[in-house]
XYZ file of C-alpha atoms in Angstrom:
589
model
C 192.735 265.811 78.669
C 190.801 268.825 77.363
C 189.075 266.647 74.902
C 187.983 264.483 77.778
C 186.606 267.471 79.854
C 184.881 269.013 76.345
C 183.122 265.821 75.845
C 182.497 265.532 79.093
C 180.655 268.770 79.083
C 178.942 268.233 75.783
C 177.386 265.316 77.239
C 176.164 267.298 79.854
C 174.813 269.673 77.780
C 173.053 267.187 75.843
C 171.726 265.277 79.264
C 170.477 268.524 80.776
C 168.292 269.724 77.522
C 166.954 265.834 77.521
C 165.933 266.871 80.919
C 164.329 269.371 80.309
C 162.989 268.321 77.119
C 161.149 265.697 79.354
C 159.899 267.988 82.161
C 158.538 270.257 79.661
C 156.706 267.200 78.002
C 155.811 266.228 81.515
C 154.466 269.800 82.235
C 152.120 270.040 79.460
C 150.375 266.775 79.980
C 149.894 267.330 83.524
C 148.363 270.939 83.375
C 146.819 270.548 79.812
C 145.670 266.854 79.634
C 141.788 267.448 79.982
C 142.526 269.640 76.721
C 144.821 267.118 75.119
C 142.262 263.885 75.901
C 139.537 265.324 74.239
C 141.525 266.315 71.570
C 142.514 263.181 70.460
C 139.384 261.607 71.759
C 137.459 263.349 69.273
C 139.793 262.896 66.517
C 140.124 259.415 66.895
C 136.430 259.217 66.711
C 136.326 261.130 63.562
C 138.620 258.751 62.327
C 136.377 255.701 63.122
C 133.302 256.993 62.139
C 134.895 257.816 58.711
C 136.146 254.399 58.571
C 132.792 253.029 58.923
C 130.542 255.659 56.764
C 133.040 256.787 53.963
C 132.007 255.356 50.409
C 134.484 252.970 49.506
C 136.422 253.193 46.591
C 137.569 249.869 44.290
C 140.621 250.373 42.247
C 141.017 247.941 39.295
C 144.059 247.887 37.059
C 144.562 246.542 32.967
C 148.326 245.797 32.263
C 149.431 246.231 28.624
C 152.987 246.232 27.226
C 154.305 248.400 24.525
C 155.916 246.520 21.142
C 159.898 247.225 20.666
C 160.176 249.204 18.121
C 163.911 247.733 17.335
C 164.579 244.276 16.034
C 165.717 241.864 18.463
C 169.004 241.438 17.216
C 169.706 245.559 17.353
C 168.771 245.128 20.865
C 172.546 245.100 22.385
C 173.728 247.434 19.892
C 171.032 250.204 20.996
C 172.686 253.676 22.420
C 171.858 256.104 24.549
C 170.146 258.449 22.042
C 168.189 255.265 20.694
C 167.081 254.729 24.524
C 166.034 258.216 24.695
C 163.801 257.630 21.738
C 162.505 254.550 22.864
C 161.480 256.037 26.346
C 160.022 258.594 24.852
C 157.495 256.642 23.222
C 156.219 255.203 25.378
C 155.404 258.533 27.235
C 153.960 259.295 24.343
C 151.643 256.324 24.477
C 150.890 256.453 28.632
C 149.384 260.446 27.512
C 148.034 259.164 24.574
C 146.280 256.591 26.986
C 145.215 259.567 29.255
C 143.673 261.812 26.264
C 140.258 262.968 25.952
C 139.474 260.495 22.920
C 140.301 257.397 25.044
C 137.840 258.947 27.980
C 135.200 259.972 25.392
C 135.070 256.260 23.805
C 135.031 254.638 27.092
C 131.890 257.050 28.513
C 130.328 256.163 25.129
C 131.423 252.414 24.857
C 129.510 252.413 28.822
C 126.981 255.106 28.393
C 128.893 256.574 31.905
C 127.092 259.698 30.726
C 123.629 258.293 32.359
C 125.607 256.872 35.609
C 125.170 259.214 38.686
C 128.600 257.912 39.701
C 129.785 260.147 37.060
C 127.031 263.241 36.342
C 126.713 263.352 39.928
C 122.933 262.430 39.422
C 120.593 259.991 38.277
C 118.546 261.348 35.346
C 116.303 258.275 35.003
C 115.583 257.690 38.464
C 112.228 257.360 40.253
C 112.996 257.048 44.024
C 111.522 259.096 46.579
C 114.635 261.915 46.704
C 114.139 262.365 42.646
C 110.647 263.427 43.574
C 111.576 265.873 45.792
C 114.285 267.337 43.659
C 111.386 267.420 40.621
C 108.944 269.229 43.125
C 112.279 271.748 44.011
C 113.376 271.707 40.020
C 111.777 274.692 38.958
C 112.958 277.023 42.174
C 116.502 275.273 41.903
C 116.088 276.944 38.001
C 115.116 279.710 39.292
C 118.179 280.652 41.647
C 120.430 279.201 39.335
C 119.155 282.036 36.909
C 119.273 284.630 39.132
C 123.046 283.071 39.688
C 123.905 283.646 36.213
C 123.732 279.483 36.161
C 121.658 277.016 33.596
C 120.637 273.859 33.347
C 122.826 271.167 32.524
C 121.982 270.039 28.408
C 122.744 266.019 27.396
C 126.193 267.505 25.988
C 127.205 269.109 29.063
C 126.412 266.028 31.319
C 128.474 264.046 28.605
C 131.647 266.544 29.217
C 130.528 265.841 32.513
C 131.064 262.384 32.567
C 134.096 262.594 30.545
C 136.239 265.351 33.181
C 134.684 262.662 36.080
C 136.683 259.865 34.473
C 139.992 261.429 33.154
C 139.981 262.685 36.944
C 139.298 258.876 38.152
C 141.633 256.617 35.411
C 145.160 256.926 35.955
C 147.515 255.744 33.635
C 151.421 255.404 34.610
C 154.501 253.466 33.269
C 155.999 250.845 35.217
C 159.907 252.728 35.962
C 161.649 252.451 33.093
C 159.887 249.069 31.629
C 157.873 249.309 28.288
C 154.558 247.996 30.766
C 151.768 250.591 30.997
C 148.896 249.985 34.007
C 145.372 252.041 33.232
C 143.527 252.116 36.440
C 140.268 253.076 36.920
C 138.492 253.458 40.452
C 134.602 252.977 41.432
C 132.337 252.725 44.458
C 131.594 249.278 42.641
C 134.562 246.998 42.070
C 132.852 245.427 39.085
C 132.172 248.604 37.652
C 136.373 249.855 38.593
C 137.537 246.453 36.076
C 134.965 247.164 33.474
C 136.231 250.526 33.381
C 139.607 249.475 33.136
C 139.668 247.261 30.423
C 137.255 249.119 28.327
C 139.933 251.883 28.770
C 142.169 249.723 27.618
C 140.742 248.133 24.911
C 139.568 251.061 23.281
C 143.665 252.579 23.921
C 144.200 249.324 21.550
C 141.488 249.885 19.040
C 142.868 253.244 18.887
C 146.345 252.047 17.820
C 145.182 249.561 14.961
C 142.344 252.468 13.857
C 145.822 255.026 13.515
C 147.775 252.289 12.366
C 145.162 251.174 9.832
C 144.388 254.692 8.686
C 147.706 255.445 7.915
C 148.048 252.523 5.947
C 144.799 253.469 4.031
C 146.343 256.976 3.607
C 149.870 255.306 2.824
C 147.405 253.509 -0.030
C 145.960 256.498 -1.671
C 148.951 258.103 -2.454
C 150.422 255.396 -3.950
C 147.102 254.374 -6.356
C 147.972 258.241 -7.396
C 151.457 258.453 -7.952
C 151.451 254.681 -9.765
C 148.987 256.956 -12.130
C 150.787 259.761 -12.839
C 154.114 257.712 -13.098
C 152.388 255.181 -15.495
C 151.010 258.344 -17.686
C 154.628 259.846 -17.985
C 155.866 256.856 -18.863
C 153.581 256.472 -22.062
C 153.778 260.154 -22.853
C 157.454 260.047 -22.855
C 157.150 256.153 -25.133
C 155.120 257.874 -27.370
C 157.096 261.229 -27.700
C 159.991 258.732 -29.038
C 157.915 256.949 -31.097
C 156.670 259.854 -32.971
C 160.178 261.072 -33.196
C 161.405 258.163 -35.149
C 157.969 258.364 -37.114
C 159.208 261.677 -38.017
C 162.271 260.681 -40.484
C 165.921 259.522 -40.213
C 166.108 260.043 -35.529
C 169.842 258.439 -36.408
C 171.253 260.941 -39.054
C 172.129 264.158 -36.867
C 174.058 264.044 -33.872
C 171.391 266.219 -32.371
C 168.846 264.252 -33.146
C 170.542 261.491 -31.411
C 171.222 262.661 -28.594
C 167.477 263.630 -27.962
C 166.642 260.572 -28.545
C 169.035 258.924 -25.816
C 166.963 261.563 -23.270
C 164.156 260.147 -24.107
C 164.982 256.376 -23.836
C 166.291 257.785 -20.393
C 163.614 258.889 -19.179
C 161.086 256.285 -20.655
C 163.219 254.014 -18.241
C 163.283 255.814 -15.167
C 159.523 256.393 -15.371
C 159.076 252.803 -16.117
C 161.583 251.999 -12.951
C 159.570 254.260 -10.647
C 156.145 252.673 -11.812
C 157.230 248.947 -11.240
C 158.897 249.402 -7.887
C 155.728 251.414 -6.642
C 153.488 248.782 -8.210
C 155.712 246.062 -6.364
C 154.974 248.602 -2.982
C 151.591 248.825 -3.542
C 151.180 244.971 -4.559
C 152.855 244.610 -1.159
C 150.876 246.396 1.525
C 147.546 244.648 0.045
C 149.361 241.475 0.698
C 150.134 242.676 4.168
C 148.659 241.471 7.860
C 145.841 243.507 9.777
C 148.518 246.212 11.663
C 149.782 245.773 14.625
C 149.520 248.233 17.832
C 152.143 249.586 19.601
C 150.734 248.020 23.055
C 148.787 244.889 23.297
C 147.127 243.744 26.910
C 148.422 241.175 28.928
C 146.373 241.602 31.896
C 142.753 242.023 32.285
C 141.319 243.735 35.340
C 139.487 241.883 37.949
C 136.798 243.399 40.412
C 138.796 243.782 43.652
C 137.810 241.666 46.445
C 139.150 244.823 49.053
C 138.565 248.464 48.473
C 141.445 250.495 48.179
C 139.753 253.907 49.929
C 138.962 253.641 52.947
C 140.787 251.304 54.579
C 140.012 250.729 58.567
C 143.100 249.368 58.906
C 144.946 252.002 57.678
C 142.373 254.923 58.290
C 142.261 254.084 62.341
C 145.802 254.181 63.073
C 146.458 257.442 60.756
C 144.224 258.511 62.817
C 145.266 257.813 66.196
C 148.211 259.310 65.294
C 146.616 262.744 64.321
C 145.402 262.863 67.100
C 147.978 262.296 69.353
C 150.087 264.787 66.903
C 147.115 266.947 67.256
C 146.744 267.164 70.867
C 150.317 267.634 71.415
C 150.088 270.721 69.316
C 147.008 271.962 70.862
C 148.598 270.877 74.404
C 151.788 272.817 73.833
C 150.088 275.781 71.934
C 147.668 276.261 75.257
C 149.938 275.895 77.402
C 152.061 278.247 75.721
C 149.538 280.790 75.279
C 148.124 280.949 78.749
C 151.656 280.281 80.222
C 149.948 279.895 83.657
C 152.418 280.202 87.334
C 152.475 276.282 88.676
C 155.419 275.447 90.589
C 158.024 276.821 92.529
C 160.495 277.174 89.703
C 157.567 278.954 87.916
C 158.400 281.712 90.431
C 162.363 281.253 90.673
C 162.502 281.645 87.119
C 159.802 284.672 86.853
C 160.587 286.477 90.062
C 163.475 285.187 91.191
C 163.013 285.224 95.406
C 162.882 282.755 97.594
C 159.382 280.422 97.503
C 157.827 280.670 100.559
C 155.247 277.692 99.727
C 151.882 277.234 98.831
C 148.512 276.946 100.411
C 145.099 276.648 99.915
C 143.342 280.224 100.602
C 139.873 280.770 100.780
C 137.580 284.018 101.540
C 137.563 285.631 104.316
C 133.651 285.805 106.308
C 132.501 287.252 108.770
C 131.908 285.488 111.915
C 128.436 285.989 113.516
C 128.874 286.330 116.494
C 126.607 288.760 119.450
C 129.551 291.232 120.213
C 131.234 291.388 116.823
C 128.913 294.868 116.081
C 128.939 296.194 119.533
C 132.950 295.688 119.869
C 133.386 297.372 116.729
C 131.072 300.563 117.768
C 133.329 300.448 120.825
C 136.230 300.953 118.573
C 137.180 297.300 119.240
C 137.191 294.271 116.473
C 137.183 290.937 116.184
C 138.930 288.985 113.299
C 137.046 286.207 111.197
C 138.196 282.433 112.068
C 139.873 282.517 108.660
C 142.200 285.410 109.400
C 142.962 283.038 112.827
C 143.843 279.899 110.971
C 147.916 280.804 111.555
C 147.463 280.643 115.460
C 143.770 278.055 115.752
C 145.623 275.316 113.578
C 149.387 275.716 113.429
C 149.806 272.269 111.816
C 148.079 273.706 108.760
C 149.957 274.786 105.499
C 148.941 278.334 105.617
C 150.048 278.219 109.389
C 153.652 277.326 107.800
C 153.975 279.702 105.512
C 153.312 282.423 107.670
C 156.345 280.931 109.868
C 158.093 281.090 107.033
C 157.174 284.763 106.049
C 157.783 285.740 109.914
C 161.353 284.243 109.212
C 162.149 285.530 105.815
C 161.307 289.113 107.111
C 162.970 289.003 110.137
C 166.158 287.719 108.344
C 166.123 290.563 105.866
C 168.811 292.744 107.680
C 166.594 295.583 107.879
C 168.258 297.731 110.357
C 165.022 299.863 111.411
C 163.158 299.633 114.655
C 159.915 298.855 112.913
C 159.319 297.376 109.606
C 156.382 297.718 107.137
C 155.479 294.790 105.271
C 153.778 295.284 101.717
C 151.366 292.504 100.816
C 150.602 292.671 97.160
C 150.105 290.484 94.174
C 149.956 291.531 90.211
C 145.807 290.314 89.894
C 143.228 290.872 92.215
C 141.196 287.823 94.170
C 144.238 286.121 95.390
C 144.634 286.055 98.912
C 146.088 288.973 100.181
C 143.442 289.946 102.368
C 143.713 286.628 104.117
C 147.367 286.206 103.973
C 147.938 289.511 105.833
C 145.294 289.342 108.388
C 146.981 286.317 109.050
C 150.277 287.001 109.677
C 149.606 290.368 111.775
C 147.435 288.031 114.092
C 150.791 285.622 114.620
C 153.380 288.228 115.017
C 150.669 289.610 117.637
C 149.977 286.793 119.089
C 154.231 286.602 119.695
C 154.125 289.945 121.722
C 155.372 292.311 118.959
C 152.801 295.136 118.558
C 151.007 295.095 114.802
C 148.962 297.316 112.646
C 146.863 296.078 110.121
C 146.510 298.750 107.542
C 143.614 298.247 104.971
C 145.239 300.054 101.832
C 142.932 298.164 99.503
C 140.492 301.271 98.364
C 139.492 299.406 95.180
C 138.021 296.582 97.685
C 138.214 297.022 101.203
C 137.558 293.886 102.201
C 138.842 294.117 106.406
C 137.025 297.531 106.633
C 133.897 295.568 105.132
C 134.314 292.768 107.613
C 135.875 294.912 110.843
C 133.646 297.543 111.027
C 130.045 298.215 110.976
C 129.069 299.601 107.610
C 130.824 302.834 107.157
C 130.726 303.826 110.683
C 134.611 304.194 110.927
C 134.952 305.781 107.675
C 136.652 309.086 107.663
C 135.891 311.495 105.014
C 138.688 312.824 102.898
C 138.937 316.256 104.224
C 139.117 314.667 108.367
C 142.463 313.072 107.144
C 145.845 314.436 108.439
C 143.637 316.110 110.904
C 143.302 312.762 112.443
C 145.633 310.355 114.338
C 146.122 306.829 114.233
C 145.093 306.596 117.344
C 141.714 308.007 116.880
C 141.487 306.321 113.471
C 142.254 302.504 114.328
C 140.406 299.835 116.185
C 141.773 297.017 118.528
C 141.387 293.583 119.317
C 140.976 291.970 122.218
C 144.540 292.735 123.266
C 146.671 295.354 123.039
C 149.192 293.953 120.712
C 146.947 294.360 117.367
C 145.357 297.169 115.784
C 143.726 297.779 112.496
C 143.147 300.800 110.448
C 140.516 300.818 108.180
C 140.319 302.249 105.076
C 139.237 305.995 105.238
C 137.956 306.401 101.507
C 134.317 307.164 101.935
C 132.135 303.825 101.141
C 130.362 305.451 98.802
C 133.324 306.354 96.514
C 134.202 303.041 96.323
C 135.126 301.883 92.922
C 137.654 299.285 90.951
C 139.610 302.922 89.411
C 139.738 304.005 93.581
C 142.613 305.247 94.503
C 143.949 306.521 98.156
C 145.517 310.170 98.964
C 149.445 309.043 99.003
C 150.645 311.843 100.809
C 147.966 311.167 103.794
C 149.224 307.536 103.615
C 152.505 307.614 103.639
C 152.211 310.045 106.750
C 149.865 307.693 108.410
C 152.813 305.032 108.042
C 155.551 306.916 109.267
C 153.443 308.041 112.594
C 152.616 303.944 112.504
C 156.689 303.203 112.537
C 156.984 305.308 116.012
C 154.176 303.389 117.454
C 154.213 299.813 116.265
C 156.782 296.759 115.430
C 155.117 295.513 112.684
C 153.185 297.351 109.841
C 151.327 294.768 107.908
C 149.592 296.844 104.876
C 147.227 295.241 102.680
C 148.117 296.535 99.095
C 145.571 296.688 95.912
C 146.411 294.851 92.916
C 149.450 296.343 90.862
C 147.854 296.050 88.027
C 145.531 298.762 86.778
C 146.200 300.772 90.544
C 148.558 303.847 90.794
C 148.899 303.538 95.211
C 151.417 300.453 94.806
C 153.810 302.623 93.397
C 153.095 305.780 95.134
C 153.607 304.294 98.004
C 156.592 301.915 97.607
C 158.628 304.434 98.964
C 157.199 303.911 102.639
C 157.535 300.086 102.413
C 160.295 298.367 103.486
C 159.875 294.658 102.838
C 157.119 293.330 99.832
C 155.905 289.874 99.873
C 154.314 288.241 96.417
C 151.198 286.347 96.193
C 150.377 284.131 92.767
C 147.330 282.307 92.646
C 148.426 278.910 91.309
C 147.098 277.749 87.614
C 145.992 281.187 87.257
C 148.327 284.193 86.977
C 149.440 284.339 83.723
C 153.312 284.791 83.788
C 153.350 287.607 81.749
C 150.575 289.604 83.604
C 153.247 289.000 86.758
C 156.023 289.906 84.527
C 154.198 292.748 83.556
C 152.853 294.032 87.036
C 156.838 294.061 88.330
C 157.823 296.013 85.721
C 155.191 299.047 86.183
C 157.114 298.779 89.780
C 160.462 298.332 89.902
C 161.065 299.114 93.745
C 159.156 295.850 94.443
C 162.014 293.302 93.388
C 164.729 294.794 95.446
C 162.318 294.641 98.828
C 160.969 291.408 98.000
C 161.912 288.884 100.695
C 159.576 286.046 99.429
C 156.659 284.560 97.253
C 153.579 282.521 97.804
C 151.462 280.859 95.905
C 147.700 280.137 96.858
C 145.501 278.081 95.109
């Protein structure tokens, strides 16, 4: 039974990282696939247009088989240490095959040293782009002098041409067969078989010319040692001759006995001198030698080239690319790591999602008593801060519902509650967002103050007042009261109270007096339901956390596909009294 619950969880396991696996695939083509399209678009374009300029390449190849150098009949009786031997060679052939002498003939046998193919230039030709290059010659010279570089002599170009085809013929044994394959590659498939063979031919020539040499060498030294043995020979026959010429060789046992050395080695000298003669006699009688390899196949000009192939090149391509783009896909979308969704924020914040809504900026409205009300001490909100009560069907209309009911259900047990509206970036919809939902608790009878705590950018005291006339100076405050500092609407219920840092001290490093504040907000709790205060950014701004002491409820705004999650991250941690009063998050777009 507990294997059957283990598996069961295992599979689980396995099914929920498939999941998500898949939604994390899912996620990166939906917010990164203008990135990922060109991408591949381009690569794949690469790849054709490589297809259909690249210089092709012809590859030709010369088969030759190497010569047993055991008898047929010794064949099944070879060991392992005879195998060894054998294998090794015919390594030793496939290098000798690869070596600079077989290159050298083969550039000289097809004068490769004049091809272009090979030099990288044509030294004999007469077409417009030699012109040019024999006009630029002599300043070419002259840099390459002042580089420490000189101009290439009819040796060099030959070395040339020799490195250029070592680095294009390849020579390899077939596994462990005694066939060797020279191959030899050109932009002309004629030229690629010529190549090849010539390569190979000249590997043959080069066994019979060893083979003959060292029968030629084998020669010599037999002509000489057939001389010296046939001059020992006589000088030892004549030693005994003049012995016996010299009396009775017979009459002392001495005398005897040298003479028995002598016969001896009159013999063995005339032994050594017939079976070398019978050698000798021998290898002029012999057969032209034969080489180690002969060829069995010519090469023929290919019909196809080998390099590039479309058919090949296209879909290696297409596959890049889509390999490519993934990368790039994942690598963006790693980097910039962007808030999207709703779990974006359950996972980063962790509070309840409010929803998400398209928020715009707030304008002023135009309108012939806007400026008088607000020298009367009287204001009029914009239509976009009147969007939660003018269209209630609307999404930002809902979220504020939602806000109204995620605040109210906090379990705050004060009379009056001050709500902190604040995001981690600037420019995304606070302003608008809290306008908006102190004009629908007003418009449900509760009493609400709008407090502009934005000093970096004011932008209700910009729009609600005329310009600066409702701006206290720094010394008036604590002095004044928020009921000579605030302006009303219409009715009763709303107020606002504008920012009182002096207009002309406005700045993105402004900050607020937090002791005047948080005194303004405690007279505020004694006179109003709601406190709706429109907080600066946290990041880069000190008044967030001086004054997250006098709010008792936060609410998040992300702008959507632009937060980065770890400037959020970030933001929360330089306050950590925000997560413990937050009651929601939004995310406007």
């Amino acid at each position: 039974m507990g294997a059957i619950i283990r598996s069961d969880r295992e599979s689980d396991a396995v099914r929920t990282n498939i999941i998500t696996i898949i939604g994390g695939l899912a996620r990166i083509i939906r917010y990164q696939w203008a990135t990922m399209l060109l991408i591949f678009i381009g690569i794949a374009c690469l790849a054709g247009v490589y297809a259909a300029v690249a210089r092709p390449q012809y590859n030709a190849t010369a088969t030759l088989v190497v010569e047993s150098s055991r008898s047929p009949t010794s064949q099944s009786t070879q060991t392992p240490a005879d195998a060894a031997t054998e294998s090794a060679n015919i390594e030793t052939l496939a290098e000798v095959a690869r070596s600079e002498a077989i290159a050298t003939a083969v550039v000289d046998k097809l004068e490769l040293y004049n091809d272009p193919e090979f030099i990288g230039r044509d030294p004999n030709s007469e077409t417009e782009e030699s012109i040019i290059k024999g006009i630029l010659r002599p300043l070419m010279a002259s840099v390459k002098v002042l580089l420490g570089r000189k101009e290439l002599s009819e040796n060099d170009l030959h070395k040339q041409a020799v490195n250029s085809l070592r680095e294009t013929l390849r020579v390899r044994r077939v596994a462990l067969t005694y066939v060797i394959e020279i191959s030899a590659s050109s932009s002309d498939p004629r030229k690629a078989a010529n190549i090849a063979n010539t390569a190979a031919l000249e590997f043959v020539k080069f066994q019979l010319e060893s083979s003959s040499l060292a029968a030629k060498s084998a020669g010599v030294w037999l002509e000489a040692r057939l001389v010296e043995l046939r001059a020992e020979a006589e000088a030892t026959e004549a030693a005994i001759s003049n012995f016996r010429a010299s009396g009775d060789p017979g009459s002392e046992p001495q005398e005897r006995a040298t003479l028995r050395e002598l016969a001896t080695r009159a013999q063995t000298y005339r032994s050594l001198y017939d079976a070398f003669l019978a050698r000798a006699a021998t290898m002029q009688q012999a057969e032209v030698p034969i080489p180690d390899a002969r060829m069995v196949s010519v090469a023929t000009a290919p019909l196809e080239p080998s390099f590039p192939r479309p058919g090949l090149v296209l879909p290696i391509g297409i596959a890049f690319g889509i390999l490519a783009a993934g990368i790039c896909g994942w690598l963006k979308e790693r980097g910039q790591e962007k808030v999207r969704s709703a779990a974006d924020v359950k996972r980063l914040v962790n509070s309840d999602f409010l929803g998400s809504a398209v928020v715009g900026n707030l304008y002023l409205d135009r309108e012939a008593d806007s400026v008088s009300k607000a020298l009367q001490g009287q204001f009029l909100l914009p239509s976009g801060a009147r969007v939660s009560v003018q269209q209630p069907q609307s999404e930002l209309a809902a979220i504020i519902r939602n806000m109204r009911v995620a605040i109210d259900a906090s379990g705050w047990d004060r009379e009056s509650k001050v709500i902190g509206i604040v995001s981690a970036c600037a420019a995304e919809g606070k302003t608008l967002v809290a306008a908006n939902l102190a004009q629908a608790i007003a418009a449900s009878g509760s009493k609400v103050l709008l407090v502009d705590a934005n000093a970096p950018y004011p932008t209700l005291t910009t729009l609600l007042t005329s310009a600066g006339s409702h701006s206290c100076p720094n010394s008036a405050v604590g002095t004044e009261r928020i009921h000579d500092l605030a302006l009303y609407a219409d009715h009763e219920n709303l107020a606002f109270l504008p920012n009182y840092i002096d207009r002309r001290d406005v700045g993105p490093s402004t900050s607020i007096p937090s002791r005047q504040m948080r005194d303004l907000l405690k007279e505020a709790r004694s006179m109003f339901d709601y406190v709706i205060v429109d907080l600066p950014a946290i990041t880069g701004q000190p008044d967030v956390r001086a004054l997250s002491s006098s709010i008792d409820h936060f609410v998040l705004l992300i702008r959507s596909n632009s937060s980065a999650q770890h400037k959020v991250a970030e933001a929360l941690e330089m306050v950590p009294q925000i997560r413990p009063l937050l009651v929601g998050t939004i995310l406007t777009r």
